[in-house]
mmCIF file of C-alpha atoms in Angstrom:
data_model
loop_
_atom_site.group_PDB
_atom_site.id
_atom_site.type_symbol
_atom_site.label_atom_id
_atom_site.label_comp_id
_atom_site.label_asym_id
_atom_site.label_seq_id
_atom_site.Cartn_x
_atom_site.Cartn_y
_atom_site.Cartn_z
ATOM 1 C CA UNK A 754 164.652 24.343 62.189
ATOM 2 C CA UNK A 755 167.021 27.286 61.699
ATOM 3 C CA UNK A 756 166.100 30.384 63.694
ATOM 4 C CA UNK A 757 166.838 33.757 61.706
ATOM 5 C CA UNK A 758 167.993 35.583 64.793
ATOM 6 C CA UNK A 759 170.774 33.077 65.741
ATOM 7 C CA UNK A 760 171.670 33.147 61.983
ATOM 8 C CA UNK A 761 175.334 34.974 61.621
ATOM 9 C CA UNK A 762 175.254 37.727 58.499
ATOM 10 C CA UNK A 763 177.521 35.200 56.484
ATOM 11 C CA UNK A 764 174.973 32.371 56.827
ATOM 12 C CA UNK A 765 172.017 35.154 56.311
ATOM 13 C CA UNK A 766 174.031 35.985 52.733
ATOM 14 C CA UNK A 767 174.301 32.473 51.354
ATOM 15 C CA UNK A 768 170.556 31.837 51.953
ATOM 16 C CA UNK A 769 169.949 35.226 50.192
ATOM 17 C CA UNK A 770 172.117 34.085 47.469
ATOM 18 C CA UNK A 771 170.834 30.130 47.198
ATOM 19 C CA UNK A 772 166.941 31.796 47.395
ATOM 20 C CA UNK A 773 167.980 33.878 44.463
ATOM 21 C CA UNK A 774 169.850 31.336 42.175
ATOM 22 C CA UNK A 775 166.951 28.923 42.797
ATOM 23 C CA UNK A 776 163.981 31.891 41.817
ATOM 24 C CA UNK A 777 166.043 32.803 38.922
ATOM 25 C CA UNK A 778 166.462 29.276 37.616
ATOM 26 C CA UNK A 779 162.824 28.808 37.852
ATOM 27 C CA UNK A 780 161.925 32.354 36.415
ATOM 28 C CA UNK A 781 164.438 31.916 33.774
ATOM 29 C CA UNK A 782 162.353 28.155 32.800
ATOM 30 C CA UNK A 783 159.050 29.888 32.978
ATOM 31 C CA UNK A 784 160.059 32.828 30.287
ATOM 32 C CA UNK A 785 161.522 30.301 28.085
ATOM 33 C CA UNK A 786 158.292 28.162 28.196
ATOM 34 C CA UNK A 787 155.995 30.921 27.639
ATOM 35 C CA UNK A 788 158.175 32.807 25.172
ATOM 36 C CA UNK A 789 155.463 32.526 21.947
ATOM 37 C CA UNK A 790 153.521 35.036 24.031
ATOM 38 C CA UNK A 791 156.225 36.491 26.244
ATOM 39 C CA UNK A 792 158.568 37.969 23.427
ATOM 40 C CA UNK A 793 155.384 39.600 21.500
ATOM 41 C CA UNK A 794 153.714 41.125 24.598
ATOM 42 C CA UNK A 795 157.297 42.598 26.026
ATOM 43 C CA UNK A 796 158.179 43.739 22.236
ATOM 44 C CA UNK A 797 154.495 45.512 21.802
ATOM 45 C CA UNK A 798 154.804 47.280 25.281
ATOM 46 C CA UNK A 799 158.683 48.337 24.409
ATOM 47 C CA UNK A 800 156.765 49.879 21.339
ATOM 48 C CA UNK A 801 154.814 51.253 23.357
ATOM 49 C CA UNK A 802 156.832 52.972 25.227
ATOM 50 C CA UNK A 803 158.800 54.052 22.275
ATOM 51 C CA UNK A 804 156.055 55.475 20.433
ATOM 52 C CA UNK A 805 153.438 57.033 23.610
ATOM 53 C CA UNK A 806 156.164 59.599 24.548
ATOM 54 C CA UNK A 807 156.338 61.406 21.040
ATOM 55 C CA UNK A 808 152.472 61.201 20.358
ATOM 56 C CA UNK A 809 152.207 62.763 23.863
ATOM 57 C CA UNK A 810 154.349 65.406 23.233
ATOM 58 C CA UNK A 811 152.738 66.293 19.856
ATOM 59 C CA UNK A 812 149.325 65.883 21.742
ATOM 60 C CA UNK A 813 150.504 68.459 23.999
ATOM 61 C CA UNK A 814 152.005 70.888 21.631
ATOM 62 C CA UNK A 815 149.134 71.149 19.087
ATOM 63 C CA UNK A 816 146.564 70.385 21.748
ATOM 64 C CA UNK A 817 144.805 67.277 20.237
ATOM 65 C CA UNK A 818 142.229 65.409 21.878
ATOM 66 C CA UNK A 819 143.006 62.348 23.090
ATOM 67 C CA UNK A 820 141.191 60.370 20.546
ATOM 68 C CA UNK A 821 143.180 61.749 17.661
ATOM 69 C CA UNK A 822 146.493 61.537 19.911
ATOM 70 C CA UNK A 823 145.671 57.626 20.224
ATOM 71 C CA UNK A 824 144.969 57.098 16.447
ATOM 72 C CA UNK A 825 148.439 58.837 15.656
ATOM 73 C CA UNK A 826 150.187 56.163 18.090
ATOM 74 C CA UNK A 827 148.453 53.716 16.368
ATOM 75 C CA UNK A 828 149.483 54.441 13.129
ATOM 76 C CA UNK A 829 152.989 55.347 13.763
ATOM 77 C CA UNK A 830 153.130 52.040 15.872
ATOM 78 C CA UNK A 831 151.394 49.755 12.764
ATOM 79 C CA UNK A 832 154.022 51.675 10.676
ATOM 80 C CA UNK A 833 157.096 50.976 12.436
ATOM 81 C CA UNK A 834 156.116 46.966 12.343
ATOM 82 C CA UNK A 835 155.101 46.687 8.689
ATOM 83 C CA UNK A 836 158.053 48.903 7.692
ATOM 84 C CA UNK A 837 160.287 46.611 9.273
ATOM 85 C CA UNK A 838 158.456 43.971 8.694
ATOM 86 C CA UNK A 839 158.165 44.418 4.792
ATOM 87 C CA UNK A 840 161.996 45.476 4.618
ATOM 88 C CA UNK A 841 163.355 42.270 6.649
ATOM 89 C CA UNK A 842 160.659 39.957 3.946
ATOM 90 C CA UNK A 843 161.115 41.547 0.509
ATOM 91 C CA UNK A 844 165.109 41.365 1.004
ATOM 92 C CA UNK A 845 165.073 37.839 2.729
ATOM 93 C CA UNK A 846 163.526 37.165 -0.242
ATOM 94 C CA UNK A 847 165.713 38.574 -2.966
ATOM 95 C CA UNK A 848 168.344 36.648 -1.041
ATOM 96 C CA UNK A 849 166.654 33.394 -1.787
ATOM 97 C CA UNK A 850 165.906 34.486 -5.561
ATOM 98 C CA UNK A 851 169.397 35.082 -6.122
ATOM 99 C CA UNK A 852 170.854 32.631 -4.065
ATOM 100 C CA UNK A 853 172.617 30.486 -6.907
ATOM 101 C CA UNK A 854 174.388 34.465 -8.378
ATOM 102 C CA UNK A 855 175.975 34.793 -4.943
ATOM 103 C CA UNK A 856 176.954 31.701 -4.832
ATOM 104 C CA UNK A 857 178.874 32.000 -8.494
ATOM 105 C CA UNK A 858 180.192 35.501 -6.984
ATOM 106 C CA UNK A 859 181.845 33.392 -3.970
ATOM 107 C CA UNK A 860 183.383 30.837 -6.262
ATOM 108 C CA UNK A 861 184.578 33.775 -8.332
ATOM 109 C CA UNK A 862 185.946 35.530 -5.447
ATOM 110 C CA UNK A 863 187.959 32.866 -4.129
ATOM 111 C CA UNK A 864 189.396 32.350 -7.935
ATOM 112 C CA UNK A 865 190.451 35.570 -7.669
ATOM 113 C CA UNK A 866 191.655 34.944 -3.887
ATOM 114 C CA UNK A 867 193.631 32.002 -4.838
ATOM 115 C CA UNK A 868 195.098 33.580 -7.862
ATOM 116 C CA UNK A 869 196.783 36.341 -5.292
ATOM 117 C CA UNK A 870 197.647 33.073 -3.152
ATOM 118 C CA UNK A 871 199.530 31.629 -5.844
ATOM 119 C CA UNK A 872 201.503 35.411 -7.098
ATOM 120 C CA UNK A 873 202.716 35.657 -2.803
ATOM 121 C CA UNK A 874 204.120 31.719 -3.698
ATOM 122 C CA UNK A 875 201.548 30.079 -1.799
ATOM 123 C CA UNK A 876 199.709 27.464 -3.779
ATOM 124 C CA UNK A 877 196.280 26.227 -3.228
ATOM 125 C CA UNK A 878 193.892 23.974 -5.276
ATOM 126 C CA UNK A 879 190.907 25.602 -6.515
ATOM 127 C CA UNK A 880 189.316 22.841 -7.151
ATOM 128 C CA UNK A 881 188.368 22.136 -3.422
ATOM 129 C CA UNK A 882 187.267 25.560 -2.601
ATOM 130 C CA UNK A 883 184.799 25.480 -5.460
ATOM 131 C CA UNK A 884 183.660 22.210 -4.923
ATOM 132 C CA UNK A 885 182.697 23.086 -1.429
ATOM 133 C CA UNK A 886 180.917 26.348 -2.804
ATOM 134 C CA UNK A 887 179.308 24.316 -5.345
ATOM 135 C CA UNK A 888 177.626 21.771 -2.916
ATOM 136 C CA UNK A 889 176.224 24.836 -0.833
ATOM 137 C CA UNK A 890 172.393 23.412 -0.059
ATOM 138 C CA UNK A 891 170.739 26.690 -1.959
ATOM 139 C CA UNK A 892 167.489 24.951 -2.008
ATOM 140 C CA UNK A 893 167.481 24.121 1.520
ATOM 141 C CA UNK A 894 168.551 27.864 2.536
ATOM 142 C CA UNK A 895 165.289 28.782 0.387
ATOM 143 C CA UNK A 896 163.430 27.079 2.518
ATOM 144 C CA UNK A 897 164.540 28.277 5.645
ATOM 145 C CA UNK A 898 164.009 31.653 4.458
ATOM 146 C CA UNK A 899 161.028 30.982 3.516
ATOM 147 C CA UNK A 900 159.892 29.298 7.256
ATOM 148 C CA UNK A 901 162.113 32.848 8.611
ATOM 149 C CA UNK A 902 159.314 35.029 6.456
ATOM 150 C CA UNK A 903 156.007 32.831 7.849
ATOM 151 C CA UNK A 904 157.712 33.208 11.477
ATOM 152 C CA UNK A 905 158.738 36.819 11.272
ATOM 153 C CA UNK A 906 155.174 37.880 9.874
ATOM 154 C CA UNK A 907 153.005 35.905 12.703
ATOM 155 C CA UNK A 908 155.363 37.365 15.343
ATOM 156 C CA UNK A 909 154.836 41.187 13.961
ATOM 157 C CA UNK A 910 151.662 40.485 13.994
ATOM 158 C CA UNK A 911 151.185 39.552 17.438
ATOM 159 C CA UNK A 912 153.180 42.141 18.509
ATOM 160 C CA UNK A 913 151.007 44.213 16.906
ATOM 161 C CA UNK A 914 148.249 43.031 18.647
ATOM 162 C CA UNK A 915 149.820 43.491 21.845
ATOM 163 C CA UNK A 916 150.476 47.051 21.111
ATOM 164 C CA UNK A 917 147.324 47.846 19.917
ATOM 165 C CA UNK A 918 145.505 46.786 23.107
ATOM 166 C CA UNK A 919 148.604 48.355 25.204
ATOM 167 C CA UNK A 920 148.027 51.937 23.436
ATOM 168 C CA UNK A 921 144.427 51.761 23.883
ATOM 169 C CA UNK A 922 144.014 50.927 27.295
ATOM 170 C CA UNK A 923 146.706 53.072 28.017
ATOM 171 C CA UNK A 924 145.431 54.329 31.492
ATOM 172 C CA UNK A 925 145.676 50.876 32.651
ATOM 173 C CA UNK A 926 149.184 51.234 32.262
ATOM 174 C CA UNK A 927 149.969 54.626 33.751
ATOM 175 C CA UNK A 928 152.889 54.561 36.038
ATOM 176 C CA UNK A 929 151.866 56.191 39.573
ATOM 177 C CA UNK A 930 155.210 56.451 41.981
ATOM 178 C CA UNK A 931 158.066 54.516 43.551
ATOM 179 C CA UNK A 932 159.684 51.677 41.612
ATOM 180 C CA UNK A 933 157.387 51.697 38.969
ATOM 181 C CA UNK A 934 157.972 55.373 38.189
ATOM 182 C CA UNK A 935 161.992 54.996 38.217
ATOM 183 C CA UNK A 936 161.514 51.553 36.028
ATOM 184 C CA UNK A 937 159.308 53.783 33.736
ATOM 185 C CA UNK A 938 162.205 56.808 33.452
ATOM 186 C CA UNK A 939 164.893 54.420 32.923
ATOM 187 C CA UNK A 940 163.289 52.262 29.966
ATOM 188 C CA UNK A 941 162.135 55.481 28.611
ATOM 189 C CA UNK A 942 165.318 56.836 28.411
ATOM 190 C CA UNK A 943 166.712 54.126 26.918
ATOM 191 C CA UNK A 944 164.613 53.549 24.527
ATOM 192 C CA UNK A 945 164.788 57.142 23.225
ATOM 193 C CA UNK A 946 168.733 56.961 23.136
ATOM 194 C CA UNK A 947 168.364 53.510 21.679
ATOM 195 C CA UNK A 948 166.071 54.501 19.049
ATOM 196 C CA UNK A 949 167.950 57.916 17.682
ATOM 197 C CA UNK A 950 171.522 55.826 17.612
ATOM 198 C CA UNK A 951 170.164 52.674 16.140
ATOM 199 C CA UNK A 952 168.725 54.946 13.328
ATOM 200 C CA UNK A 953 171.889 57.176 12.739
ATOM 201 C CA UNK A 954 173.679 53.660 12.518
ATOM 202 C CA UNK A 955 171.069 51.984 10.072
ATOM 203 C CA UNK A 956 171.274 54.781 8.201
ATOM 204 C CA UNK A 957 175.063 54.881 7.983
ATOM 205 C CA UNK A 958 175.255 51.795 7.045
ATOM 206 C CA UNK A 959 173.121 52.123 3.963
ATOM 207 C CA UNK A 960 173.863 55.335 2.997
ATOM 208 C CA UNK A 961 177.507 53.771 2.750
ATOM 209 C CA UNK A 962 176.652 50.301 1.080
ATOM 210 C CA UNK A 963 174.101 52.256 -1.087
ATOM 211 C CA UNK A 964 176.866 55.021 -2.380
ATOM 212 C CA UNK A 965 179.360 52.079 -3.023
ATOM 213 C CA UNK A 966 176.361 50.014 -5.010
ATOM 214 C CA UNK A 967 176.742 47.387 -2.544
ATOM 215 C CA UNK A 968 173.633 44.414 -3.206
ATOM 216 C CA UNK A 969 170.740 44.162 -0.596
ATOM 217 C CA UNK A 970 171.977 48.041 1.336
ATOM 218 C CA UNK A 971 168.641 47.918 2.616
ATOM 219 C CA UNK A 972 168.901 44.792 4.395
ATOM 220 C CA UNK A 973 172.466 45.755 6.150
ATOM 221 C CA UNK A 974 170.392 49.071 7.159
ATOM 222 C CA UNK A 975 167.658 47.009 8.536
ATOM 223 C CA UNK A 976 170.030 44.734 10.103
ATOM 224 C CA UNK A 977 172.387 47.575 11.309
ATOM 225 C CA UNK A 978 169.200 49.144 12.912
ATOM 226 C CA UNK A 979 168.157 46.202 14.711
ATOM 227 C CA UNK A 980 171.561 45.018 16.082
ATOM 228 C CA UNK A 981 172.603 48.518 17.804
ATOM 229 C CA UNK A 982 170.233 47.840 20.187
ATOM 230 C CA UNK A 983 172.137 44.829 21.063
ATOM 231 C CA UNK A 984 175.114 46.398 23.408
ATOM 232 C CA UNK A 985 178.576 46.343 22.946
ATOM 233 C CA UNK A 986 178.848 43.683 20.423
ATOM 234 C CA UNK A 987 175.803 44.552 17.720
ATOM 235 C CA UNK A 988 176.687 47.023 15.771
ATOM 236 C CA UNK A 989 180.310 45.024 15.823
ATOM 237 C CA UNK A 990 178.410 42.327 14.069
ATOM 238 C CA UNK A 991 176.545 44.570 11.749
ATOM 239 C CA UNK A 992 180.119 45.479 9.901
ATOM 240 C CA UNK A 993 181.243 41.711 10.177
ATOM 241 C CA UNK A 994 178.163 40.658 8.424
ATOM 242 C CA UNK A 995 178.782 43.155 5.795
ATOM 243 C CA UNK A 996 181.952 42.160 4.946
ATOM 244 C CA UNK A 997 181.026 38.520 2.831
ATOM 245 C CA UNK A 998 178.741 40.462 0.357
ATOM 246 C CA UNK A 999 181.220 43.901 0.449
ATOM 247 C CA UNK A 1000 183.600 42.034 -1.326
ATOM 248 C CA UNK A 1001 182.131 39.900 -3.273
ATOM 249 C CA UNK A 1002 180.591 42.919 -4.662
ATOM 250 C CA UNK A 1003 183.157 45.120 -4.740
ATOM 251 C CA UNK A 1004 187.214 45.447 -5.689
ATOM 252 C CA UNK A 1005 189.287 44.923 -2.120
ATOM 253 C CA UNK A 1006 190.543 48.410 -1.848
ATOM 254 C CA UNK A 1007 186.884 49.568 -2.571
ATOM 255 C CA UNK A 1008 185.962 46.701 -0.581
ATOM 256 C CA UNK A 1009 188.425 48.033 2.444
ATOM 257 C CA UNK A 1010 187.037 51.592 2.109
ATOM 258 C CA UNK A 1011 183.718 50.362 2.506
ATOM 259 C CA UNK A 1012 184.086 48.414 5.606
ATOM 260 C CA UNK A 1013 186.792 51.426 6.787
ATOM 261 C CA UNK A 1014 184.067 53.393 6.519
ATOM 262 C CA UNK A 1015 181.367 51.557 8.496
ATOM 263 C CA UNK A 1016 183.984 50.977 11.108
ATOM 264 C CA UNK A 1017 184.145 54.701 11.551
ATOM 265 C CA UNK A 1018 180.537 55.082 11.454
ATOM 266 C CA UNK A 1019 180.063 52.364 14.050
ATOM 267 C CA UNK A 1020 182.561 53.621 16.819
ATOM 268 C CA UNK A 1021 181.517 57.309 16.313
ATOM 269 C CA UNK A 1022 177.485 56.894 16.933
ATOM 270 C CA UNK A 1023 178.842 54.211 19.851
ATOM 271 C CA UNK A 1024 181.551 55.351 21.597
ATOM 272 C CA UNK A 1025 180.978 59.174 20.953
ATOM 273 C CA UNK A 1026 177.506 60.337 20.097
ATOM 274 C CA UNK A 1027 175.470 57.455 22.185
ATOM 275 C CA UNK A 1028 177.232 58.079 26.017
ATOM 276 C CA UNK A 1029 176.624 61.671 25.663
ATOM 277 C CA UNK A 1030 173.159 61.277 25.364
ATOM 278 C CA UNK A 1031 172.534 58.379 27.656
ATOM 279 C CA UNK A 1032 173.960 59.931 30.693
ATOM 280 C CA UNK A 1033 173.825 57.917 33.387
ATOM 281 C CA UNK A 1034 171.639 55.197 31.258
ATOM 282 C CA UNK A 1035 170.496 52.254 32.968
ATOM 283 C CA UNK A 1036 172.680 52.055 35.981
ATOM 284 C CA UNK A 1037 174.432 48.891 35.017
ATOM 285 C CA UNK A 1038 178.218 47.912 34.918
ATOM 286 C CA UNK A 1039 179.610 47.061 31.377
ATOM 287 C CA UNK A 1040 180.336 43.480 32.461
ATOM 288 C CA UNK A 1041 176.614 42.852 33.597
ATOM 289 C CA UNK A 1042 175.616 43.943 30.646
ATOM 290 C CA UNK A 1043 177.646 41.374 29.007
ATOM 291 C CA UNK A 1044 176.270 38.665 31.403
ATOM 292 C CA UNK A 1045 172.768 40.145 30.586
ATOM 293 C CA UNK A 1046 173.160 39.574 27.270
ATOM 294 C CA UNK A 1047 174.272 35.621 27.465
ATOM 295 C CA UNK A 1048 171.433 35.076 29.713
ATOM 296 C CA UNK A 1049 168.708 36.736 27.701
ATOM 297 C CA UNK A 1050 170.059 35.208 24.464
ATOM 298 C CA UNK A 1051 169.752 31.718 26.224
ATOM 299 C CA UNK A 1052 166.084 32.197 27.597
ATOM 300 C CA UNK A 1053 164.822 34.193 24.453
ATOM 301 C CA UNK A 1054 166.926 34.091 22.161
ATOM 302 C CA UNK A 1055 168.030 37.273 19.400
ATOM 303 C CA UNK A 1056 164.825 39.192 20.963
ATOM 304 C CA UNK A 1057 166.303 38.336 24.310
ATOM 305 C CA UNK A 1058 169.793 40.073 23.356
ATOM 306 C CA UNK A 1059 168.001 43.098 21.882
ATOM 307 C CA UNK A 1060 165.935 43.645 25.148
ATOM 308 C CA UNK A 1061 167.998 42.433 27.809
ATOM 309 C CA UNK A 1062 169.473 45.863 28.847
ATOM 310 C CA UNK A 1063 166.738 47.162 29.891
ATOM 311 C CA UNK A 1064 164.848 43.613 31.360
ATOM 312 C CA UNK A 1065 167.769 43.781 33.513
ATOM 313 C CA UNK A 1066 167.665 47.022 34.312
ATOM 314 C CA UNK A 1067 164.114 46.507 35.631
ATOM 315 C CA UNK A 1068 165.400 43.617 37.746
ATOM 316 C CA UNK A 1069 168.084 45.625 39.385
ATOM 317 C CA UNK A 1070 165.508 48.624 40.232
ATOM 318 C CA UNK A 1071 163.050 46.070 41.646
ATOM 319 C CA UNK A 1072 166.058 44.409 43.608
ATOM 320 C CA UNK A 1073 167.032 47.619 45.129
ATOM 321 C CA UNK A 1074 163.869 48.103 46.492
ATOM 322 C CA UNK A 1075 164.061 45.743 48.776
ATOM 323 C CA UNK A 1076 166.674 45.429 51.790
ATOM 324 C CA UNK A 1077 167.526 41.655 51.341
ATOM 325 C CA UNK A 1078 168.225 42.087 47.741
ATOM 326 C CA UNK A 1079 169.470 45.645 47.834
ATOM 327 C CA UNK A 1080 173.154 44.186 47.668
ATOM 328 C CA UNK A 1081 172.955 42.212 44.209
ATOM 329 C CA UNK A 1082 171.628 45.237 43.241
ATOM 330 C CA UNK A 1083 174.923 47.172 43.895
ATOM 331 C CA UNK A 1084 176.669 44.665 42.411
ATOM 332 C CA UNK A 1085 174.919 44.691 38.875
ATOM 333 C CA UNK A 1086 175.387 48.478 38.799
ATOM 334 C CA UNK A 1087 179.169 47.955 39.525
ATOM 335 C CA UNK A 1088 179.282 49.499 43.091
ATOM 336 C CA UNK A 1089 180.969 47.269 46.180
ATOM 337 C CA UNK A 1090 181.600 47.434 49.337
ATOM 338 C CA UNK A 1091 182.483 51.206 50.443
ATOM 339 C CA UNK A 1092 181.540 52.550 46.900
ATOM 340 C CA UNK A 1093 177.811 51.066 46.899
ATOM 341 C CA UNK A 1094 174.965 53.888 47.689
ATOM 342 C CA UNK A 1095 172.040 53.307 49.346
ATOM 343 C CA UNK A 1096 170.488 56.718 49.438
ATOM 344 C CA UNK A 1097 169.555 57.191 46.066
ATOM 345 C CA UNK A 1098 168.179 53.442 45.547
ATOM 346 C CA UNK A 1099 165.118 53.538 48.613
ATOM 347 C CA UNK A 1100 162.101 53.854 46.580
#
């Protein structure tokens, strides 16, 4: 058996890496298996993190009793869950009901595209394109949409149940000191900033599409709000998702104007406003955020991608607490070698 005192620094480092990889694999498997319960729990916890600071501030300013503040928190949280669920389900139902109309619009758009290509001297047979579009399985899409609505409703209900229990049992979830206090502060700051910028992105998306009378403006506004929580790529995906419906609904020049305005809004909110509001943020390197996006997406799917930054930040803060894993915490923050700081992470 190896004596730890006889191991070199490199050997101890390799053993730490092996142990960390093994523990990470086991933890990821457990999280994936228990995802049906853990996802609503974490969503309910983050919803409580989002709502309670606002309610506490309101309670202090108006000098409300704790019971009244608790009712406010429950009403706000329940309202958020019901509003998002209702808007998503209504929009999915609208898409399902008008599936044939959108298919015909796609066919018309394809014909216009073929005519334009012919004017440029490029000959394409429209029959093949029309055949592919006409064979789109709209009935299957409708059934999938119905299944998605049921799944969204069940997850929202479970999230609401966890949220109520977390808020009602608030004293048991109060953060004391040390590492948990730092986690509490980091997550609250991140969620507060993201809530503001995501709301701005959702309203901007809805306003631009509504102003140009593009279909499903409300749906894409909600999508813009939700996807803005996905770091780096979320707002880009929002713009890309709007492109088909924009060009199916509008003339080419108007469509280009809409897409251009969406890109401007995405850049202003994501690259100018959010960094100023976020400040030091979660102390994660951009590469760490992208890797975390993929890892959490693999474990928990789209919800994992939404929650990946704060979850990765929690792991980094906990790892910074212990001497053995502190170098890995510094690596996640993008500080390597002489750039690594140790004085500010001893919690």
